[in-house]
Amino acid sequence: MPVTIRDVARASGVHISTVSRTFSAPHLVNPETRVRVLACAEDLGYRPNRAARALITGRTHNIGLIIADIANPFFPPLIKAAESQARHRDYHVFVADTNEDAAAEEELVHALAKQVDGVLLCSPRMSNSLIEQLSREVPLVVVNRQLAGLPCVLMDVGQGARSAIEHLAGLGHREIALLGGPRGSWTSREIRRAAGAAARTAGAELTVLGPNPPTEHGGLAQAEQVRRAGVSAVLAYNDLMAIGLLEGLDALGVAVPQEVSVVGVDDISLSRLTRPKLTTVATPTAAAGRTAVDMLLQHDTDLPRTGRAGGAGTTVGVRRTTAQVMLQTELVIRDSTGPGPYAGRERPGATAEGPGPHRRADPGGPRVAAGDVVAS
Amino acid sequence: MPVTIRDVARASGVHISTVSRTFSAPHLVNPETRVRVLACAEDLGYRPNRAARALITGRTHNIGLIIADIANPFFPPLIKAAESQARHRDYHVFVADTNEDAAAEEELVHALAKQVDGVLLCSPRMSNSLIEQLSREVPLVVVNRQLAGLPCVLMDVGQGARSAIEHLAGLGHREIALLGGPRGSWTSREIRRAAGAAARTAGAELTVLGPNPPTEHGGLAQAEQVRRAGVSAVLAYNDLMAIGLLEGLDALGVAVPQEVSVVGVDDISLSRLTRPKLTTVATPTAAAGRTAVDMLLQHDTDLPRTGRAGGAGTTVGVRRTTAQVMLQTELVIRDSTGPGPYAGRERPGATAEGPGPHRRADPGGPRVAAGDVVAS
DNA sequence: TTGAAAGCGCTAACAC
DNA sequence: GTGTTAGCGCTTTCAA
């Protein structure tokens, strides 16, 4: 039933190889013939079978997107942007959800490897060494994880965390808690590192609570601890946890920002909808998706091929660049942060308001500066 | 570089067809041979190439998921559930976003047709006749659209809208507005139909505002109209619009629920986070995703094959069932609805609180009754 | 510029 | 129970 290259050949009175050329190397075919073939193809509704084509060219024109948790509102904008970018380049996208599970990630890379030209690993939970190993099986681009020798798309959450801490310190907070993210998260470590350093500089004390699941519930569950810790401000690993914390504090009768200030990370769309509206570090998710796809498909000419073109037994020259792109983040100040117990008093070191890209509230325009290529 | 069936055959000293059988019909191969082959395969890290297999079997073990807007929080839980269900059955999932565009939907079905065993069309914007036509190209299951002759997964938003109107009428609201959804949406028509009927029965007047884009902005943009319309309650096409409306009303200084009550549809996770918390019609999104995949893969034995098995020129007996499943919805009453101007007064027809599945607030357990098979 | 032929990795008759 | 063979739909030398 489905129409094949042979049907088109028959209808247009040429050999199948001519039809093939019409689609994959049109300049090699007589214009008149081309027109005729194209007309017949159109007529019959012919579309080349990509799987069959892949078998011989070694290029599937598919990519894989491996996501820790599709339902986490951080990811859909990334998926959407990546898919859109891929489709513009005539690629189709497999999406798979790992439920934050490292083993599932590994299995998925194996399973997808033969069907795709490359895989985007988003916020992986696997070990670095495993990722490196898998990258020998299929081209990988890693999002939200820094790995020497592999192409990575990073968001500068370190800078973001620093801005957040400086913002809090500037408001007069000296005892600050950090709600850590999940184990195995590069982002979480990065935030912790930068927040710790910034706190030291600002003369504030940072208490780390966690690791926690990166969910609303993860934040909610720490509300009690936060109160006990006696801090006046909290930086959460992500907005979801911050929002959960907001709920938890509300339930405990702790007023935000009067008694405790809360800052999140990501600026997911909900963050403008909570009461109080959440102060957060905006993260360029869509840009990350687009960039990652671009990096994966950069030289879509020299992705690996299994076809004969490479010569028997020869490993084809896969010129893999390992550029790492760092995307800017930005602190968006809303209503969940306010003056702390030391407001107005002099503060050791630092100026009234720390450096770094801050912004008072909204609207929705593009907030992402172009990424810096950090290495290549 | 990638290891093929031939490598395994060589390593285990058997013919490639034996290796093939080991994977696709293990019972036809001598247990000892099987063990040996399996061991070699494991050793070499062999995985059958699905694309090559598909070429001859006609079964790709892939499905397509076509989504109006991945960033709309209604969809991620559906995608997640569908992907998970598919993977349990050893299928991989292509996800594509149409940006609410009918033409993109059509193009995607064509483009994906050859690479998948079936496609899930989620909240399509295409015409019924086009969908029917496309269903001859590739097996389709339609979510959120009723179409005679095609397998559909529906959510009973009609019942939901009815419950919502009855709830509002019971609270003493007589002038109610309906914020319509996007053109081409079955759900929107269905809500409108049922809400209209319920309003008539309850002796209330329903003003329809729209169509609107199914986004926060769509709701926000109607806040002024809502105030002008002089209604005391609003039912919105979905939670996103309801939330936008909440913001808009807040900006206009209109108190919810004191001056205007607001009800949404979907119960997306944000709905518990707004202030006031949103009263809404909960929609079993995850169940819909799972169910749709199950329906698509129901007889995964008699999905169409292009292989020789069907005999030359014979259309293979695709036994397509056209079961339609209707999933229950449930009104979840939170804080965005309150007494209306006619509260306490007698009301024409109806009892104090209309029938239908209501519920006062949360928690998160399963709320979905098993679907009713409406037809087959 | 076009056709003939080989073959990508795999499965499915059919022999043995 | 296993090997032989043909061929899925397509691309790509190689000759003509």
mmCIF file of N, CA and C (backbone and C1' of nucleotides) in Angstrom, chain A residues 5 17 20 46 49 53 56, chain D residues 8-14:
data_model
loop_
_atom_site.group_PDB
_atom_site.id
_atom_site.type_symbol
_atom_site.label_atom_id
_atom_site.label_comp_id
_atom_site.label_asym_id
_atom_site.label_seq_id
_atom_site.Cartn_x
_atom_site.Cartn_y
_atom_site.Cartn_z
ATOM 1 N N ILE A 5 9.736 3.995 -3.923
ATOM 2 C CA ILE A 5 10.513 4.592 -4.991
ATOM 3 C C ILE A 5 10.252 3.888 -6.318
ATOM 4 N N SER A 17 17.076 4.460 -9.558
ATOM 5 C CA SER A 17 18.224 5.263 -9.130
ATOM 6 C C SER A 17 18.052 6.719 -9.559
ATOM 7 N N SER A 20 15.830 8.226 -7.001
ATOM 8 C CA SER A 20 16.634 8.442 -5.806
ATOM 9 C C SER A 20 17.430 9.730 -5.936
ATOM 10 N N TYR A 46 4.355 10.243 -2.772
ATOM 11 C CA TYR A 46 5.573 9.545 -2.355
ATOM 12 C C TYR A 46 6.401 10.358 -1.369
ATOM 13 N N ASN A 49 11.406 6.743 2.343
ATOM 14 C CA ASN A 49 11.384 6.058 3.631
ATOM 15 C C ASN A 49 12.703 6.323 4.351
ATOM 16 N N ARG A 53 16.533 4.694 4.041
ATOM 17 C CA ARG A 53 17.631 5.579 3.677
ATOM 18 C C ARG A 53 18.742 5.505 4.735
ATOM 19 N N ILE A 56 21.428 2.724 4.654
ATOM 20 C CA ILE A 56 22.596 2.805 3.783
ATOM 21 C C ILE A 56 23.444 4.047 4.022
ATOM 22 P P DC D 8 11.354 -6.522 -2.153
ATOM 23 O "O5'" DC D 8 10.883 -5.615 -0.933
ATOM 24 C "C5'" DC D 8 10.111 -6.141 0.136
ATOM 25 C "C4'" DC D 8 10.427 -5.338 1.377
ATOM 26 C "C3'" DC D 8 10.774 -3.886 1.088
ATOM 27 O "O3'" DC D 8 9.598 -3.095 1.305
ATOM 28 C "C1'" DC D 8 12.357 -4.893 2.615
ATOM 29 P P DG D 9 9.054 -2.129 0.195
ATOM 30 O "O5'" DG D 9 10.038 -0.885 0.279
ATOM 31 C "C5'" DG D 9 10.103 -0.111 1.461
ATOM 32 C "C4'" DG D 9 11.257 0.845 1.317
ATOM 33 C "C3'" DG D 9 11.260 1.652 0.018
ATOM 34 O "O3'" DG D 9 11.452 3.020 0.354
ATOM 35 C "C1'" DG D 9 13.329 0.580 0.312
ATOM 36 P P DC D 10 11.625 4.149 -0.732
ATOM 37 O "O5'" DC D 10 13.201 4.317 -0.803
ATOM 38 C "C5'" DC D 10 13.877 4.850 0.328
ATOM 39 C "C4'" DC D 10 15.329 4.502 0.275
ATOM 40 C "C3'" DC D 10 16.147 5.230 -0.779
ATOM 41 O "O3'" DC D 10 16.638 6.430 -0.217
ATOM 42 C "C1'" DC D 10 16.802 2.936 -0.500
ATOM 43 P P DT D 11 17.376 7.493 -1.127
ATOM 44 O "O5'" DT D 11 18.864 6.900 -1.194
ATOM 45 C "C5'" DT D 11 19.599 6.839 0.021
ATOM 46 C "C4'" DT D 11 20.975 6.262 -0.247
ATOM 47 C "C3'" DT D 11 21.870 7.121 -1.121
ATOM 48 O "O3'" DT D 11 23.166 7.020 -0.532
ATOM 49 C "C1'" DT D 11 21.717 4.952 -2.037
ATOM 50 P P DT D 12 24.297 8.107 -0.854
ATOM 51 O "O5'" DT D 12 25.338 7.266 -1.719
ATOM 52 C "C5'" DT D 12 25.816 6.046 -1.171
ATOM 53 C "C4'" DT D 12 26.521 5.265 -2.253
ATOM 54 C "C3'" DT D 12 27.314 6.134 -3.243
ATOM 55 O "O3'" DT D 12 28.578 5.525 -3.418
ATOM 56 C "C1'" DT D 12 25.898 4.662 -4.408
ATOM 57 P P DT D 13 29.874 6.416 -3.628
ATOM 58 O "O5'" DT D 13 30.055 6.426 -5.214
ATOM 59 C "C5'" DT D 13 31.240 5.916 -5.764
ATOM 60 C "C4'" DT D 13 31.231 4.392 -5.848
ATOM 61 C "C3'" DT D 13 31.941 3.928 -7.118
ATOM 62 O "O3'" DT D 13 32.985 2.995 -6.821
ATOM 63 C "C1'" DT D 13 29.697 3.066 -7.036
ATOM 64 P P DC D 14 34.144 2.762 -7.864
ATOM 65 O "O5'" DC D 14 33.331 2.268 -9.154
ATOM 66 C "C5'" DC D 14 32.878 0.910 -9.208
ATOM 67 C "C4'" DC D 14 32.153 0.704 -10.521
ATOM 68 C "C3'" DC D 14 32.929 1.267 -11.726
ATOM 69 O "O3'" DC D 14 33.156 0.200 -12.634
ATOM 70 C "C1'" DC D 14 30.631 1.896 -11.775
#
